[in-house]
Protein backbone atom coordinates (compact mmCIF):
# COMPACT_ATOMS: atom_id res chain seq x y z
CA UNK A 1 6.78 -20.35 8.48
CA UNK A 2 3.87 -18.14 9.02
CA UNK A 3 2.10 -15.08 7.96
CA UNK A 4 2.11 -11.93 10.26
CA UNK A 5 2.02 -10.79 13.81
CA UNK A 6 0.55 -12.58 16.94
CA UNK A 7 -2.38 -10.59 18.12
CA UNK A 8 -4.50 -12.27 20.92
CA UNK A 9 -3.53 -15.55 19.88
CA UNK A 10 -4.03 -15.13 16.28
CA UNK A 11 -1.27 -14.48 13.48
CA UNK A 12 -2.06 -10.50 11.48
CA UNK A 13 -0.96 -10.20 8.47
CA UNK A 14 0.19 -6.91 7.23
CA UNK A 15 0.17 -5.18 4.35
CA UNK A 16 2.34 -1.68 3.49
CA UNK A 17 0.16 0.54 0.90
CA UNK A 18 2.84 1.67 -0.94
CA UNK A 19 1.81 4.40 -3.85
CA UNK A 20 2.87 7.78 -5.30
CA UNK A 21 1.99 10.90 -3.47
CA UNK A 22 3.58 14.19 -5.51
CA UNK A 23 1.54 15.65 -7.70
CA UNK A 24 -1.54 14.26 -6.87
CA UNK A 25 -4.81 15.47 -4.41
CA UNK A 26 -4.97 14.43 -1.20
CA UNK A 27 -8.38 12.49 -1.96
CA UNK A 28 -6.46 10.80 -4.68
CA UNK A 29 -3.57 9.81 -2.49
CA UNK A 30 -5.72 8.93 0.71
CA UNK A 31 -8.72 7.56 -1.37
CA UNK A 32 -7.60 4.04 -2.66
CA UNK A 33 -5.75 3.39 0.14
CA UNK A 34 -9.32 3.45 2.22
CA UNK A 35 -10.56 1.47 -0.32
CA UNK A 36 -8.04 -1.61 0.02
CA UNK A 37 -8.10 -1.06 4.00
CA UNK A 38 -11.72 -1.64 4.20
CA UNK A 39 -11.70 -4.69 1.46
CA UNK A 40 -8.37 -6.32 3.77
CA UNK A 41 -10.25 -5.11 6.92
CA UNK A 42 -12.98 -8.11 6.45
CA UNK A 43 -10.60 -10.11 5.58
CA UNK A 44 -8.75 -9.92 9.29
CA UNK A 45 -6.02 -8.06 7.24
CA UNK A 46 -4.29 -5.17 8.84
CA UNK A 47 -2.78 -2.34 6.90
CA UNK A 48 -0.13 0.08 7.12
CA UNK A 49 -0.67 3.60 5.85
CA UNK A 50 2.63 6.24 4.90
CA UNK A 51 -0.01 8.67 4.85
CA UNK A 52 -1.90 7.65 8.33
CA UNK A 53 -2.56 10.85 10.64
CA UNK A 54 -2.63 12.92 6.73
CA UNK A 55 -6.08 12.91 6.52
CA UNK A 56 -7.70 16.97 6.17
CA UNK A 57 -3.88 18.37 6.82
CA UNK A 58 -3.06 18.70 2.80
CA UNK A 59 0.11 20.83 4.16
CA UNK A 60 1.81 17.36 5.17
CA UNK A 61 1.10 15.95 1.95
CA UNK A 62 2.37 18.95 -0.05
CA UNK A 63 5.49 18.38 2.25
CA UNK A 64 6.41 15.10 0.97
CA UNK A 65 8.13 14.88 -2.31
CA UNK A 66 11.63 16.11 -4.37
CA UNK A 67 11.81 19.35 -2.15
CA UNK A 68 14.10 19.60 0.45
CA UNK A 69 13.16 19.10 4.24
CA UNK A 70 12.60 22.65 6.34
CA UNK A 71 10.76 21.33 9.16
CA UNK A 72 11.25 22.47 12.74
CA UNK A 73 9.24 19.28 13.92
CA UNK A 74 11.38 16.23 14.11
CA UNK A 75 8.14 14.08 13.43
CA UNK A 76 7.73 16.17 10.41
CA UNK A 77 11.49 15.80 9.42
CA UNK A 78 12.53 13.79 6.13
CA UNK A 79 14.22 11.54 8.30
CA UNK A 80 11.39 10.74 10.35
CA UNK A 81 9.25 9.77 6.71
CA UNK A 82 11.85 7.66 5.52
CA UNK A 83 12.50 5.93 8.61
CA UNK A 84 8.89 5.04 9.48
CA UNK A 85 8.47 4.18 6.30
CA UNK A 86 11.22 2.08 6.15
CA UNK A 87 10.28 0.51 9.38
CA UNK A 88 6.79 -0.67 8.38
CA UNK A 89 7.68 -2.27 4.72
CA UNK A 90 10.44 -4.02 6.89
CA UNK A 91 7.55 -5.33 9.57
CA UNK A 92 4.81 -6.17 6.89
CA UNK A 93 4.40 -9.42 5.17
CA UNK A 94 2.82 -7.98 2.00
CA UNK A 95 3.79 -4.60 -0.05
CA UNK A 96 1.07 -3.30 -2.26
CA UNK A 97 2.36 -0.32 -4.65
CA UNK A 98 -0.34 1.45 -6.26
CA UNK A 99 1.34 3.74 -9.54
CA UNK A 100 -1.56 3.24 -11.47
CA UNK A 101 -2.80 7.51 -12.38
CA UNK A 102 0.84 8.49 -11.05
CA UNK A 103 1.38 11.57 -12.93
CA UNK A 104 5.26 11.56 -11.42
CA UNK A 105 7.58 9.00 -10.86
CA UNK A 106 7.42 7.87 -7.60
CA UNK A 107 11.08 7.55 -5.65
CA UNK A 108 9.62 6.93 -2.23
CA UNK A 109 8.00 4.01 -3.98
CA UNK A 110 11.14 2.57 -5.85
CA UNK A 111 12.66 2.41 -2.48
CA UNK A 112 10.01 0.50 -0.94
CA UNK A 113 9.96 -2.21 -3.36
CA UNK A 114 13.46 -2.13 -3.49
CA UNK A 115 13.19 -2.72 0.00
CA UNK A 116 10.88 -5.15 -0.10
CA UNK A 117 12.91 -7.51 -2.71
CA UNK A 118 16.05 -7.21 -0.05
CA UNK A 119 14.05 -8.73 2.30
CA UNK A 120 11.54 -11.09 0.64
CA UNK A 121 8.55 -10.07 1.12
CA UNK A 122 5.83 -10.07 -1.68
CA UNK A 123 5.26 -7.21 -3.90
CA UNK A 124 2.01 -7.00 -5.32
CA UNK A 125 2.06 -4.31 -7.85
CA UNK A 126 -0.54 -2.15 -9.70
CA UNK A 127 0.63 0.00 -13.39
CA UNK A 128 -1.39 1.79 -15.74
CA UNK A 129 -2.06 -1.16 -19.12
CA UNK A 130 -0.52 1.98 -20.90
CA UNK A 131 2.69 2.62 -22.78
CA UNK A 132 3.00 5.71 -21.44
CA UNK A 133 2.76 4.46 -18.01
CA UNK A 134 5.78 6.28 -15.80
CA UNK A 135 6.74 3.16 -13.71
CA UNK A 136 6.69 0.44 -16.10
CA UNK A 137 9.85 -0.39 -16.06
CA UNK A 138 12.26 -3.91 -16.31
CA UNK A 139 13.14 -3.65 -12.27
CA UNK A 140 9.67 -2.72 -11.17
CA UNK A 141 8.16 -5.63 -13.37
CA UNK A 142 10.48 -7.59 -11.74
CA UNK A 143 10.30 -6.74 -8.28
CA UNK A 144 6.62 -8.30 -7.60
CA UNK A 145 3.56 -9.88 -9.11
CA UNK A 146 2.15 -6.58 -11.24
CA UNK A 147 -1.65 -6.28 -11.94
CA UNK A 148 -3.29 -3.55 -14.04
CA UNK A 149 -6.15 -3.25 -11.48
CA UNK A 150 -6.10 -2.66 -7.72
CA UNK A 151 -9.11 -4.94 -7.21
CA UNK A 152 -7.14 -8.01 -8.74
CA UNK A 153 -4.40 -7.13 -6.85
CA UNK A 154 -6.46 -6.99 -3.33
CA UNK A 155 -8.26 -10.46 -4.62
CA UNK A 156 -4.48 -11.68 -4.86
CA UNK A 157 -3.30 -10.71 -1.58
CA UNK A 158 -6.59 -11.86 -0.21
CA UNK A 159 -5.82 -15.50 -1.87
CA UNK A 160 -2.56 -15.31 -0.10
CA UNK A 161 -3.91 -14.71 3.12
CA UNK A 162 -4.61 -18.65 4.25
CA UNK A 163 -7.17 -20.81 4.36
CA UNK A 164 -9.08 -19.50 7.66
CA UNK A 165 -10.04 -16.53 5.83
CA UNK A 166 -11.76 -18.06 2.78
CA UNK A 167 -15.05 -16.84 3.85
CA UNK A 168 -13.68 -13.49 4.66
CA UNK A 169 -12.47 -13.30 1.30
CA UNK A 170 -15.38 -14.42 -0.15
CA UNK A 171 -17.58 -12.01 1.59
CA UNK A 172 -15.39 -9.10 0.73
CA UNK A 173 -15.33 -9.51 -2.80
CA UNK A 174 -18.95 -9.89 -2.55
CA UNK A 175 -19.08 -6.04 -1.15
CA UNK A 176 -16.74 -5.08 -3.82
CA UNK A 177 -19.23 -6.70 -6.19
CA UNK A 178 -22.37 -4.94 -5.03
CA UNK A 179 -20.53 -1.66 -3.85
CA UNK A 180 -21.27 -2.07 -0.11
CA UNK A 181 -19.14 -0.92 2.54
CA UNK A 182 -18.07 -3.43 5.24
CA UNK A 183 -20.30 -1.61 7.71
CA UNK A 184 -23.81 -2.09 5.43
């Protein structure tokens, strides 16, 4: 059984960023998930944003949470979130949830993990090492392999990723190590 799509010969594999969105900025929602596309980027690693096509347009972001739908653009409709959403856990290999610094708990997230159990894929997530933390919880420990920091969680999915990308790997954590970007 293998790992991803077929692209030009070669198998992809895919990872969702999963990750809470209400309540925080949009440079806090958008940020990390930069961060772990440029460290999966080296890798060969292609990622799948919720939040792709967000990026200076904070009014979308506001938009998504507990409040009710009152969009005129189908695109922009609660159905149209949910779906796509749904849609790319269900086509990636790999679901990364980021709750660490949620200040609310995160449904859209419980729902993709949930998701992701029903259909096996792996769960990789990351909680605050806090007893206060909002998402530590029996079904969420339960639903993946939980880290308490996104760069040990990347390194895992990067372990994961098969043996032609050793040197990737190697070379990424490298960056992460001496705070390059991929494009120094």
């Amino acid at each position: 059984m293998g790992i991803g799509v077929l692209v030009a010969g070669k198998e992809i594999m895919l990872v969702y960023l999963a990750g809470g969105v209400s309540g925080l900025t949009v440079k806090a929602a958008i940020g990390w998930r930069e961060y772990v596309a440029e460290r999966l980027s080296i890798a060969g690693i292609e990622v799948r944003d919720p939040l792709r096509g967000a990026e200076g347009e904070q009014h979308k972001l506001k938009k998504l949470g507990p409040t009710k739908d009152d969009s005129d653009d189908p695109a922009m409709s609660d159905k149209a979130f949910f779906t796509r959403d749904r849609w790319d856990v269900l086509t990636s290999d790999v679901i990364l949830c980021n709750l660490a610094g949620a200040e609310r708990v995160s449904i859209g997230s419980m729902f993709e993990l949930a998701f992701g159990v029903i259909h096996n894929k792996l769960n990789v997530i990351v909680l605050d090492k806090s007893p206060k933390d909002l998402h530590d919880h029996v079904f969420v420990r339960e639903s993946g392999v939980v880290f308490y920091n996104l760069d040990e969680a990347i390194d895992y999915i990067l372990s994961c990723s098969g043996g032609e990308r050793k040197r990737a790997r190697r070379r990424s954590s490298a960056i992460h190590k001496t705070g390059q970007t991929a494009s120094s």
